[in-house]
Amino acid sequence: MRQNRGRLLALVLLFMSTFLFAVEPYTWSLTMSKNSVYVDEAVEIEYTCSFQDQAYLHVIKFTPEQENEAYRLLPLGVIEKTRDGRRSDTYRYVLFPKKPGQQSFDFHALMRKTTKASIENSVIGRDNVEDYSFIDTKVALPTVVLDVSAHQESLTGQFSLNVTLDKNEVKAYEPVHLDIHVQGEGDFDQMQDIVLVIDGVKVFSEVGEKHYKLTENGFQGEWEQKFSLVGAKNFTIKPIELSYFNIVKRERVLLRSERFDVSVKEAYTKEELLDDLEDQSSSWWSWSYLNYLFTFILGVVLGRYALHFKDIKKSPEGFIAEIEACSSVNTLLTKLVLNGDTRFSPLIQKYDALGSKASLKELKKEIVSIVNSDTITEQKGKDV
Amino acid sequence: MFNKIEAIKSEVAKVVVGQDKMIDGLLIGLLCEGHILIEGIPGLAKTTTVNALAKSLGLDFKRVQFTPDLLPSDILGAEIYDPQHNAFKIKQGPVFTNLLLADEINRAPAKVQSALLEVMQERQVTIGEESFAMDLPFFVMATQNPIEQEGVYQLPEAQLDRFMFKLVVGYNSKDEELEIARRIAQGVTQKIEAVVGKDELTKMKEAVKKVHIDEEVERYMIELVTATREPAVYGLEEIEEFIQFGASPRVSIDMFKAVKAMAFLRGKEFVTPVDVAYVAKELMRHRIVLSYEAEAEGITTDELIVKILEAVPIP
């Protein structure tokens, strides 16, 4: 009997130890800002994974589907903190349910666990290990359950409308500017541009500008659309309306601006439609032309007197004068050599060989006769 | 001896029409043992002239086309392993010749240019642990194309200075071009005979050395070189800002040799200032470094040399 009791105790201990070791070192919890909402109303949900320790071997991969036919899920942020040696990761999201009724949404996270040895191998680069090895466990997170009520509006939230017109009286073809401004919080990203149609009025419309940020209550900010309206006769801008489902009043709300009557005075003449430009027909003279003239003169003066460009290139016209100015045979022969004209070669050869017996006068006479007989051909590129 | 010069010229003229000054320049380089840099656009018979000159002299001639991927060993030679004898043997490069044509020298990178220019200066090549003296005469003619700037390696000033002459080759005259076209159209090719041997070339070099230079002309040449460094002293203040560096002493050395060779080519036994004028541009145009101002205003070294020749008093 005693033996049997001992066996039973061993079995109980074995069962308990198995149970104890099988317990995961983390728990997932869910916090929701509200349980009952309307379609497209924002709900903040927070998933928190609390570990028993610092859990440096664990990596959480939580990438839930962001949009499907049942909901839109937008991330608000992730907070990872360690308090009293225990790590907890919080994933904050804003959920917009799309369908009415009792809705439940299931999400999963991938819990990845590595080992000290894997980290060591990877850091040291042992056996060409480039990354940690993980053991992955897919974990089902607590289900989000929402009681979603229906409504018929395309917008949900809490908004205010402000419509302004810059003037009520204009001349024909003079534009008036209409500014539609919506402020508040809700599903701003669903806001559609307004199409304005007024008989006999040309409507120039800008694309609606959205300036908002995601908060736990949805999108918060403003939306603005601007119009320019040009007409030839009096016209009326009907009240601008914006209907939405107000989540505070829990009813449909219709925002409505005032009606704008625009009085259009007599039409401009054709010339008056143009901007205030100078008369082109009399543009043959302008005092501004003097600027160009002075700039040109200044450039010439600077170039001529201030910059002092040195022209060391010779003018060919001066060749005869240079010949006449030479005072010795050698100087003259040198000049002929530098000239490079092959017709002077026999002369150079002849007078150079004569040495001191050479007559400068005779040489000049022969050169002039050659020059006058024909134009000196340029010997470009033969200057070896 | 002057007849031999005429014979060389007439042999070269069998395949080259005109370009007399380039031929004179090459002959001066050959007689003075100076290397020549020839600059000209493609199609001006630079290579043909050098080839013809080599054949008429009966000298060994080799041509190397410089390319961006050329290596120094492609020119100088290298040690290669001989598996039959289980030893390294030396394979001499094309530089081992009398006349070397370095075609488009500025297409090869600086290390190749440097390797060649070392041979030009020392006339000796060291491969592995063995040094080889060049077979004389050793004469390098390098060509470069001035119109292309991309993909070329400009020769630095220190290396340009090692070339005795820089010949700028221009277009032929209309008559010469007509003659060239006719010759090619008729398909007439004449064989160039070797009219001068190594011994006769040596004798010509000796004759050139004996050409007399008067002291006045010697001083005149030094004045010219000095004027490139201090133009203001010679009343050339207007060109002083255009010259960054004047001609080096190597110009004076080369000028003394070149004017003698020029007088010899012209059949004279003495040098006159005219000979100096004939060679001044070729000697100095690549050795004067222009300033930024000169380049901005499009002034060339040739124009500055003319100004200097006109300003320095001629004896």
PDB file of N, CA and C in Angstrom, chain A residues 308-314 322 328-335 337-338 340 342 345 348-350 352-353 355 380-384, chain B residues 21-22 167-171 176 238 241 266 268 272-274 277-278 281-282 285 297-299 302-304 306-307 309-310 314-315:
ATOM      1  N   HIS A 308      42.408  95.889 -70.148  1.00  0.00           N
ATOM      2  CA  HIS A 308      43.734  95.925 -70.793  1.00  0.00           C
ATOM      3  C   HIS A 308      44.112  94.616 -71.444  1.00  0.00           C
ATOM      4  N   PHE A 309      43.291  94.136 -72.357  1.00  0.00           N
ATOM      5  CA  PHE A 309      43.676  92.949 -73.121  1.00  0.00           C
ATOM      6  C   PHE A 309      44.860  93.309 -74.017  1.00  0.00           C
ATOM      7  N   LYS A 310      45.826  92.450 -73.973  1.00  0.00           N
ATOM      8  CA  LYS A 310      47.028  92.749 -74.761  1.00  0.00           C
ATOM      9  C   LYS A 310      46.976  91.995 -76.071  1.00  0.00           C
ATOM     10  N   ASP A 311      47.007  92.707 -77.138  1.00  0.00           N
ATOM     11  CA  ASP A 311      46.985  92.067 -78.442  1.00  0.00           C
ATOM     12  C   ASP A 311      48.412  91.909 -78.928  1.00  0.00           C
ATOM     13  N   ILE A 312      48.919  90.681 -78.759  1.00  0.00           N
ATOM     14  CA  ILE A 312      50.308  90.500 -79.191  1.00  0.00           C
ATOM     15  C   ILE A 312      50.358  89.864 -80.584  1.00  0.00           C
ATOM     16  N   LYS A 313      49.188  89.612 -81.153  1.00  0.00           N
ATOM     17  CA  LYS A 313      49.185  89.041 -82.504  1.00  0.00           C
ATOM     18  C   LYS A 313      49.428  90.155 -83.521  1.00  0.00           C
ATOM     19  N   LYS A 314      50.108  89.784 -84.554  1.00  0.00           N
ATOM     20  CA  LYS A 314      50.475  90.801 -85.532  1.00  0.00           C
ATOM     21  C   LYS A 314      49.435  90.958 -86.620  1.00  0.00           C
ATOM     22  N   GLU A 322      57.319  96.609 -91.386  1.00  0.00           N
ATOM     23  CA  GLU A 322      58.319  95.941 -90.538  1.00  0.00           C
ATOM     24  C   GLU A 322      59.605  95.686 -91.323  1.00  0.00           C
ATOM     25  N   SER A 328      69.264  95.755 -90.039  1.00  0.00           N
ATOM     26  CA  SER A 328      70.385  94.899 -90.427  1.00  0.00           C
ATOM     27  C   SER A 328      69.880  93.708 -91.235  1.00  0.00           C
ATOM     28  N   VAL A 329      70.822  93.123 -91.969  1.00  0.00           N
ATOM     29  CA  VAL A 329      70.467  91.980 -92.825  1.00  0.00           C
ATOM     30  C   VAL A 329      69.996  90.810 -91.964  1.00  0.00           C
ATOM     31  N   ASN A 330      70.726  90.556 -90.874  1.00  0.00           N
ATOM     32  CA  ASN A 330      70.359  89.419 -90.017  1.00  0.00           C
ATOM     33  C   ASN A 330      68.968  89.583 -89.414  1.00  0.00           C
ATOM     34  N   THR A 331      68.663  90.821 -89.012  1.00  0.00           N
ATOM     35  CA  THR A 331      67.329  91.081 -88.450  1.00  0.00           C
ATOM     36  C   THR A 331      66.262  90.819 -89.504  1.00  0.00           C
ATOM     37  N   LEU A 332      66.525  91.285 -90.685  1.00  0.00           N
ATOM     38  CA  LEU A 332      65.562  91.122 -91.773  1.00  0.00           C
ATOM     39  C   LEU A 332      65.406  89.646 -92.150  1.00  0.00           C
ATOM     40  N   LEU A 333      66.530  88.944 -92.213  1.00  0.00           N
ATOM     41  CA  LEU A 333      66.468  87.518 -92.561  1.00  0.00           C
ATOM     42  C   LEU A 333      65.713  86.734 -91.475  1.00  0.00           C
ATOM     43  N   THR A 334      65.958  87.112 -90.221  1.00  0.00           N
ATOM     44  CA  THR A 334      65.240  86.447 -89.110  1.00  0.00           C
ATOM     45  C   THR A 334      63.743  86.658 -89.257  1.00  0.00           C
ATOM     46  N   LYS A 335      63.376  87.890 -89.618  1.00  0.00           N
ATOM     47  CA  LYS A 335      61.959  88.202 -89.807  1.00  0.00           C
ATOM     48  C   LYS A 335      61.354  87.346 -90.919  1.00  0.00           C
ATOM     49  N   VAL A 337      62.422  84.405 -91.879  1.00  0.00           N
ATOM     50  CA  VAL A 337      62.334  83.020 -91.397  1.00  0.00           C
ATOM     51  C   VAL A 337      61.062  82.853 -90.556  1.00  0.00           C
ATOM     52  N   LEU A 338      60.840  83.834 -89.680  1.00  0.00           N
ATOM     53  CA  LEU A 338      59.664  83.747 -88.807  1.00  0.00           C
ATOM     54  C   LEU A 338      58.369  83.884 -89.596  1.00  0.00           C
ATOM     55  N   GLY A 340      57.750  82.542 -92.409  1.00  0.00           N
ATOM     56  CA  GLY A 340      57.417  81.169 -92.804  1.00  0.00           C
ATOM     57  C   GLY A 340      57.019  81.001 -94.259  1.00  0.00           C
ATOM     58  N   THR A 342      57.509  80.182 -97.901  1.00  0.00           N
ATOM     59  CA  THR A 342      58.576  79.432 -98.591  1.00  0.00           C
ATOM     60  C   THR A 342      59.167  80.198 -99.778  1.00  0.00           C
ATOM     61  N   SER A 345      62.536  81.576 -99.105  1.00  0.00           N
ATOM     62  CA  SER A 345      63.629  80.647 -98.792  1.00  0.00           C
ATOM     63  C   SER A 345      64.886  80.885 -99.644  1.00  0.00           C
ATOM     64  N   ILE A 348      66.625  83.964 -98.391  1.00  0.00           N
ATOM     65  CA  ILE A 348      67.272  83.735 -97.086  1.00  0.00           C
ATOM     66  C   ILE A 348      68.585  82.988 -97.301  1.00  0.00           C
ATOM     67  N   GLN A 349      68.493  81.940 -98.115  1.00  0.00           N
ATOM     68  CA  GLN A 349      69.685  81.121 -98.386  1.00  0.00           C
ATOM     69  C   GLN A 349      70.795  81.981 -98.997  1.00  0.00           C
ATOM     70  N   LYS A 350      70.425  82.792 -99.966  1.00  0.00           N
ATOM     71  CA  LYS A 350      71.401  83.602-100.714  1.00  0.00           C
ATOM     72  C   LYS A 350      72.065  84.654 -99.816  1.00  0.00           C
ATOM     73  N   ASP A 352      72.025  84.885 -96.524  1.00  0.00           N
ATOM     74  CA  ASP A 352      72.678  84.345 -95.326  1.00  0.00           C
ATOM     75  C   ASP A 352      74.088  83.855 -95.669  1.00  0.00           C
ATOM     76  N   ALA A 353      74.221  83.297 -96.873  1.00  0.00           N
ATOM     77  CA  ALA A 353      75.535  82.793 -97.294  1.00  0.00           C
ATOM     78  C   ALA A 353      76.510  83.941 -97.571  1.00  0.00           C
ATOM     79  N   GLY A 355      76.857  86.651 -95.897  1.00  0.00           N
ATOM     80  CA  GLY A 355      77.401  87.163 -94.637  1.00  0.00           C
ATOM     81  C   GLY A 355      77.469  88.669 -94.629  1.00  0.00           C
ATOM     82  N   LYS A 380      49.888  78.370 -92.941  1.00  0.00           N
ATOM     83  CA  LYS A 380      49.360  77.795 -91.706  1.00  0.00           C
ATOM     84  C   LYS A 380      49.716  76.319 -91.608  1.00  0.00           C
ATOM     85  N   GLY A 381      50.163  75.931 -90.471  1.00  0.00           N
ATOM     86  CA  GLY A 381      50.434  74.520 -90.230  1.00  0.00           C
ATOM     87  C   GLY A 381      51.743  74.041 -90.795  1.00  0.00           C
ATOM     88  N   LYS A 382      52.466  74.923 -91.537  1.00  0.00           N
ATOM     89  CA  LYS A 382      53.750  74.490 -92.084  1.00  0.00           C
ATOM     90  C   LYS A 382      54.888  75.117 -91.305  1.00  0.00           C
ATOM     91  N   ASP A 383      54.585  75.457 -90.109  1.00  0.00           N
ATOM     92  CA  ASP A 383      55.541  76.221 -89.354  1.00  0.00           C
ATOM     93  C   ASP A 383      56.434  75.306 -88.554  1.00  0.00           C
ATOM     94  N   VAL A 384      57.230  74.482 -89.228  1.00  0.00           N
ATOM     95  CA  VAL A 384      58.065  73.498 -88.541  1.00  0.00           C
ATOM     96  C   VAL A 384      59.458  74.042 -88.306  1.00  0.00           C
TER      97      VAL A 384
ATOM     98  N   LYS B  21      60.038  70.653 -93.853  1.00  0.00           N
ATOM     99  CA  LYS B  21      60.508  71.083 -92.535  1.00  0.00           C
ATOM    100  C   LYS B  21      60.464  69.946 -91.535  1.00  0.00           C
ATOM    101  N   MET B  22      59.480  69.051 -91.678  1.00  0.00           N
ATOM    102  CA  MET B  22      59.454  67.901 -90.778  1.00  0.00           C
ATOM    103  C   MET B  22      60.678  67.018 -91.050  1.00  0.00           C
ATOM    104  N   LEU B 167      57.972  69.029 -83.361  1.00  0.00           N
ATOM    105  CA  LEU B 167      57.606  69.441 -84.708  1.00  0.00           C
ATOM    106  C   LEU B 167      56.089  69.455 -84.824  1.00  0.00           C
ATOM    107  N   VAL B 168      55.578  70.577 -85.280  1.00  0.00           N
ATOM    108  CA  VAL B 168      54.135  70.664 -85.505  1.00  0.00           C
ATOM    109  C   VAL B 168      53.904  70.516 -87.005  1.00  0.00           C
ATOM    110  N   VAL B 169      53.235  69.450 -87.379  1.00  0.00           N
ATOM    111  CA  VAL B 169      53.051  69.152 -88.800  1.00  0.00           C
ATOM    112  C   VAL B 169      51.704  69.694 -89.249  1.00  0.00           C
ATOM    113  N   GLY B 170      51.753  70.434 -90.336  1.00  0.00           N
ATOM    114  CA  GLY B 170      50.511  71.012 -90.855  1.00  0.00           C
ATOM    115  C   GLY B 170      50.122  70.384 -92.171  1.00  0.00           C
ATOM    116  N   TYR B 171      49.056  70.913 -92.740  1.00  0.00           N
ATOM    117  CA  TYR B 171      48.576  70.382 -94.028  1.00  0.00           C
ATOM    118  C   TYR B 171      49.567  70.702 -95.152  1.00  0.00           C
ATOM    119  N   GLU B 176      50.953  70.205-103.472  1.00  0.00           N
ATOM    120  CA  GLU B 176      51.472  68.971-102.868  1.00  0.00           C
ATOM    121  C   GLU B 176      50.354  67.929-102.710  1.00  0.00           C
ATOM    122  N   GLU B 238      54.931  93.122 -71.780  1.00  0.00           N
ATOM    123  CA  GLU B 238      53.566  92.708 -72.143  1.00  0.00           C
ATOM    124  C   GLU B 238      53.392  91.188 -72.175  1.00  0.00           C
ATOM    125  N   GLU B 241      53.422  88.225 -68.057  1.00  0.00           N
ATOM    126  CA  GLU B 241      52.359  87.524 -67.314  1.00  0.00           C
ATOM    127  C   GLU B 241      51.880  86.256 -68.026  1.00  0.00           C
ATOM    128  N   ARG B 266      71.920  73.160 -94.333  1.00  0.00           N
ATOM    129  CA  ARG B 266      71.824  74.240 -95.323  1.00  0.00           C
ATOM    130  C   ARG B 266      73.140  74.413 -96.079  1.00  0.00           C
ATOM    131  N   LYS B 268      76.253  74.921 -94.922  1.00  0.00           N
ATOM    132  CA  LYS B 268      77.173  75.944 -94.427  1.00  0.00           C
ATOM    133  C   LYS B 268      78.124  75.340 -93.397  1.00  0.00           C
ATOM    134  N   THR B 272      74.680  81.134 -88.325  1.00  0.00           N
ATOM    135  CA  THR B 272      74.258  82.541 -88.323  1.00  0.00           C
ATOM    136  C   THR B 272      72.956  82.648 -87.524  1.00  0.00           C
ATOM    137  N   PRO B 273      72.543  83.861 -87.171  1.00  0.00           N
ATOM    138  CA  PRO B 273      71.255  84.013 -86.446  1.00  0.00           C
ATOM    139  C   PRO B 273      70.079  83.453 -87.223  1.00  0.00           C
ATOM    140  N   VAL B 274      70.219  83.345 -88.544  1.00  0.00           N
ATOM    141  CA  VAL B 274      69.134  82.781 -89.342  1.00  0.00           C
ATOM    142  C   VAL B 274      68.904  81.311 -88.949  1.00  0.00           C
ATOM    143  N   ALA B 277      66.969  81.245 -85.852  1.00  0.00           N
ATOM    144  CA  ALA B 277      65.544  81.522 -86.088  1.00  0.00           C
ATOM    145  C   ALA B 277      64.830  80.294 -86.640  1.00  0.00           C
ATOM    146  N   TYR B 278      65.543  79.521 -87.462  1.00  0.00           N
ATOM    147  CA  TYR B 278      64.928  78.326 -88.044  1.00  0.00           C
ATOM    148  C   TYR B 278      64.545  77.286 -86.980  1.00  0.00           C
ATOM    149  N   LYS B 281      61.621  77.910 -82.617  1.00  0.00           N
ATOM    150  CA  LYS B 281      60.267  77.473 -82.226  1.00  0.00           C
ATOM    151  C   LYS B 281      60.240  75.988 -81.875  1.00  0.00           C
ATOM    152  N   GLU B 282      60.876  75.181 -82.705  1.00  0.00           N
ATOM    153  CA  GLU B 282      60.866  73.728 -82.497  1.00  0.00           C
ATOM    154  C   GLU B 282      61.548  73.343 -81.183  1.00  0.00           C
ATOM    155  N   ARG B 285      59.027  75.552 -78.095  1.00  0.00           N
ATOM    156  CA  ARG B 285      57.555  75.626 -77.994  1.00  0.00           C
ATOM    157  C   ARG B 285      56.977  74.668 -76.945  1.00  0.00           C
ATOM    158  N   GLU B 297      43.552  83.666 -73.051  1.00  0.00           N
ATOM    159  CA  GLU B 297      43.497  84.575 -74.192  1.00  0.00           C
ATOM    160  C   GLU B 297      43.930  83.908 -75.491  1.00  0.00           C
ATOM    161  N   GLY B 298      44.177  82.614 -75.440  1.00  0.00           N
ATOM    162  CA  GLY B 298      44.486  81.864 -76.663  1.00  0.00           C
ATOM    163  C   GLY B 298      45.862  82.165 -77.233  1.00  0.00           C
ATOM    164  N   ILE B 299      46.777  82.570 -76.373  1.00  0.00           N
ATOM    165  CA  ILE B 299      48.133  82.875 -76.848  1.00  0.00           C
ATOM    166  C   ILE B 299      48.962  81.599 -76.829  1.00  0.00           C
ATOM    167  N   ASP B 302      54.362  79.686 -79.601  1.00  0.00           N
ATOM    168  CA  ASP B 302      54.977  80.134 -80.859  1.00  0.00           C
ATOM    169  C   ASP B 302      54.926  81.662 -80.977  1.00  0.00           C
ATOM    170  N   GLU B 303      53.797  82.224 -80.596  1.00  0.00           N
ATOM    171  CA  GLU B 303      53.665  83.691 -80.675  1.00  0.00           C
ATOM    172  C   GLU B 303      54.627  84.372 -79.715  1.00  0.00           C
ATOM    173  N   LEU B 304      54.799  83.779 -78.553  1.00  0.00           N
ATOM    174  CA  LEU B 304      55.728  84.366 -77.577  1.00  0.00           C
ATOM    175  C   LEU B 304      57.168  84.259 -78.062  1.00  0.00           C
ATOM    176  N   VAL B 306      58.187  84.210 -81.154  1.00  0.00           N
ATOM    177  CA  VAL B 306      58.373  85.226 -82.212  1.00  0.00           C
ATOM    178  C   VAL B 306      58.638  86.588 -81.582  1.00  0.00           C
ATOM    179  N   LYS B 307      57.851  86.913 -80.541  1.00  0.00           N
ATOM    180  CA  LYS B 307      58.067  88.209 -79.865  1.00  0.00           C
ATOM    181  C   LYS B 307      59.480  88.297 -79.300  1.00  0.00           C
ATOM    182  N   LEU B 309      62.169  86.585 -80.282  1.00  0.00           N
ATOM    183  CA  LEU B 309      63.151  86.671 -81.378  1.00  0.00           C
ATOM    184  C   LEU B 309      63.219  88.088 -81.960  1.00  0.00           C
ATOM    185  N   GLU B 310      62.089  88.745 -81.952  1.00  0.00           N
ATOM    186  CA  GLU B 310      62.075  90.125 -82.485  1.00  0.00           C
ATOM    187  C   GLU B 310      62.655  91.129 -81.490  1.00  0.00           C
ATOM    188  N   ILE B 314      69.787  91.156 -82.470  1.00  0.00           N
ATOM    189  CA  ILE B 314      70.463  90.132 -83.291  1.00  0.00           C
ATOM    190  C   ILE B 314      71.881  90.624 -83.611  1.00  0.00           C
ATOM    191  N   PRO B 315      72.875  89.778 -83.413  1.00  0.00           N
ATOM    192  CA  PRO B 315      74.263  90.222 -83.675  1.00  0.00           C
ATOM    193  C   PRO B 315      74.537  90.419 -85.176  1.00  0.00           C
TER     194      PRO B 315
END
